[in-house]
Amino acid sequence: MNDDELLKEVRAAVEQADPVPANVVEVAKRAQAWDTELERLLITYDSATADLASSGMRSATSVRDVTFSSSGIELELTIADGQLDGLVTPPGTTVEFVAPGSETVAVSVDNAGRFSVATDAEWGAFVLLNSGERVQTELLHVSG
């Protein structure tokens, strides 16, 4: 048996014992079609990775708070099982919600920069436009 045949057998055994979930494969395929030309907003806070123990908090909540920033634009999100509540600064920033494989949705933003999106998509991202600058968040797990 040569190396290629051995690798083929090992791959088949691993795929049978622990297959990659179909939704992970689907999200990966859709993410490849993502707009890679847009600047990414940087995560400056994420409650999913924050050290709650050092803050004295004890929580097992499914609510996630995330803050993104990039050259004068900031986006604060609260994500709770398909309900996305946000605040974007500066006010007047255009907000779109994009779920891989779905149509882009224009989000209604009030004068203070607040908005809310309900989605049944498992994954999504936000695209923001202000003063000609167009930026996007990374793909986020938003429900399910």
Coordinates of C-alpha atoms in Angstrom, one line a residue:
M1 CA 0.0 0.0 0.0
N2 CA 1.4 3.4 -0.9
D3 CA 1.0 6.7 1.0
D4 CA -1.9 7.9 -1.2
E5 CA -3.8 4.8 -0.6
L6 CA -3.1 4.9 3.1
L7 CA -4.3 8.5 3.4
K8 CA -7.4 7.7 1.5
E9 CA -8.3 4.9 3.9
V10 CA -7.5 7.1 7.0
R11 CA -9.7 9.9 5.5
A12 CA -12.6 7.5 5.0
A13 CA -12.3 6.1 8.5
V14 CA -12.2 9.6 10.1
E15 CA -15.1 10.8 8.0
Q16 CA -17.1 7.8 9.0
A17 CA -16.2 8.1 12.7
D18 CA -16.6 11.8 13.1
P19 CA -18.1 13.5 10.0
V20 CA -18.1 17.3 9.5
P21 CA -21.6 18.6 10.2
A22 CA -23.5 19.6 7.0
N23 CA -24.2 23.1 8.3
V24 CA -20.5 23.7 8.9
V25 CA -19.7 22.7 5.3
E26 CA -22.5 24.9 4.0
V27 CA -21.5 28.0 6.0
A28 CA -17.9 27.5 4.8
K29 CA -19.0 27.3 1.2
R30 CA -21.1 30.5 1.5
A31 CA -18.3 32.3 3.3
Q32 CA -16.0 31.9 0.4
A33 CA -18.4 34.1 -1.6
W34 CA -17.9 36.9 1.0
D35 CA -16.8 40.3 -0.1
T36 CA -13.1 40.2 0.7
E37 CA -12.5 43.6 -0.7
L38 CA -14.2 45.4 2.2
E39 CA -12.3 46.5 5.3
R40 CA -13.2 44.6 8.4
L41 CA -14.4 46.2 11.6
L42 CA -12.2 45.0 14.4
I43 CA -13.8 43.3 17.5
T44 CA -12.9 45.4 20.5
Y45 CA -15.1 43.6 23.0
D46 CA -16.8 40.2 22.9
S47 CA -18.7 38.9 26.0
A48 CA -18.3 35.4 24.6
T49 CA -14.5 35.6 25.2
A50 CA -14.4 38.1 28.0
D51 CA -13.0 36.8 31.3
L52 CA -16.1 37.0 33.4
A53 CA -14.4 35.4 36.4
S54 CA -12.0 38.3 36.8
S55 CA -14.9 40.7 36.7
G56 CA -16.6 39.0 39.6
M57 CA -19.6 38.1 37.4
R58 CA -21.1 34.7 37.2
S59 CA -23.3 34.1 34.2
A60 CA -24.4 31.3 31.9
T61 CA -26.5 33.5 29.6
S62 CA -27.0 33.0 25.9
V63 CA -26.9 36.7 25.3
R64 CA -23.7 37.9 23.5
D65 CA -22.5 41.5 23.4
V66 CA -20.0 42.4 20.7
T67 CA -18.4 45.8 19.9
F68 CA -16.7 46.5 16.6
S69 CA -14.6 49.6 15.7
S70 CA -12.9 50.9 12.6
S71 CA -11.6 54.4 11.7
G72 CA -14.5 56.5 13.2
I73 CA -17.3 53.9 13.0
E74 CA -18.4 51.8 16.0
L75 CA -21.0 49.1 16.1
E76 CA -22.3 47.7 19.4
L77 CA -24.4 44.5 19.1
T78 CA -26.5 42.4 21.5
I79 CA -27.2 39.0 20.0
A80 CA -29.9 36.8 21.6
D81 CA -31.1 33.8 19.5
G82 CA -31.9 35.6 16.3
Q83 CA -32.7 39.0 17.8
L84 CA -29.9 41.5 17.0
D85 CA -30.1 44.9 18.7
G86 CA -27.5 47.5 17.8
L87 CA -26.2 51.0 18.1
V88 CA -24.0 52.4 15.4
T89 CA -22.0 55.6 15.6
P90 CA -21.8 58.1 14.1
P91 CA -25.6 58.4 13.6
G92 CA -26.5 58.5 9.9
T93 CA -24.5 55.4 9.1
T94 CA -26.3 53.1 6.7
V95 CA -26.5 49.5 8.0
E96 CA -27.2 46.3 6.1
F97 CA -27.5 42.7 7.4
V98 CA -26.1 39.9 5.2
A99 CA -26.7 36.2 5.8
P100 CA -24.6 34.0 3.6
G101 CA -26.7 32.6 0.7
S102 CA -29.5 35.2 1.3
E103 CA -30.4 38.6 0.1
T104 CA -28.8 41.7 1.8
V105 CA -31.4 43.4 4.1
A106 CA -31.3 47.2 4.5
V107 CA -31.7 47.9 8.3
S108 CA -33.8 50.8 9.6
V109 CA -31.7 52.9 11.9
D110 CA -33.2 55.7 14.1
N111 CA -31.7 59.2 14.5
A112 CA -29.7 58.0 17.5
G113 CA -28.1 55.1 15.6
R114 CA -30.2 52.3 17.2
F115 CA -31.6 49.4 15.2
S116 CA -33.1 45.9 15.6
V117 CA -33.0 42.9 13.3
A118 CA -34.9 39.7 13.7
T119 CA -33.5 36.8 11.7
D120 CA -33.8 33.0 11.4
A121 CA -30.4 32.8 9.8
E122 CA -27.8 30.9 11.8
W123 CA -24.9 33.1 10.6
G124 CA -24.7 36.7 9.4
A125 CA -22.7 39.9 9.2
F126 CA -23.2 43.6 9.1
V127 CA -22.0 46.0 6.3
L128 CA -21.8 49.7 7.3
L129 CA -21.5 52.8 5.0
N130 CA -20.6 56.2 6.3
S131 CA -19.1 59.1 4.4
G132 CA -18.2 56.9 1.5
E133 CA -16.4 54.3 3.7
R134 CA -17.8 50.8 3.5
V135 CA -16.8 48.3 6.1
Q136 CA -18.1 44.9 7.4
T137 CA -18.1 42.8 10.4
E138 CA -16.9 39.2 10.5
L139 CA -19.4 36.4 10.1
L140 CA -21.2 36.0 13.4
H141 CA -23.2 33.1 14.8
V142 CA -26.6 34.9 15.4
S143 CA -29.1 32.1 16.1
G144 CA -29.7 28.4 16.5

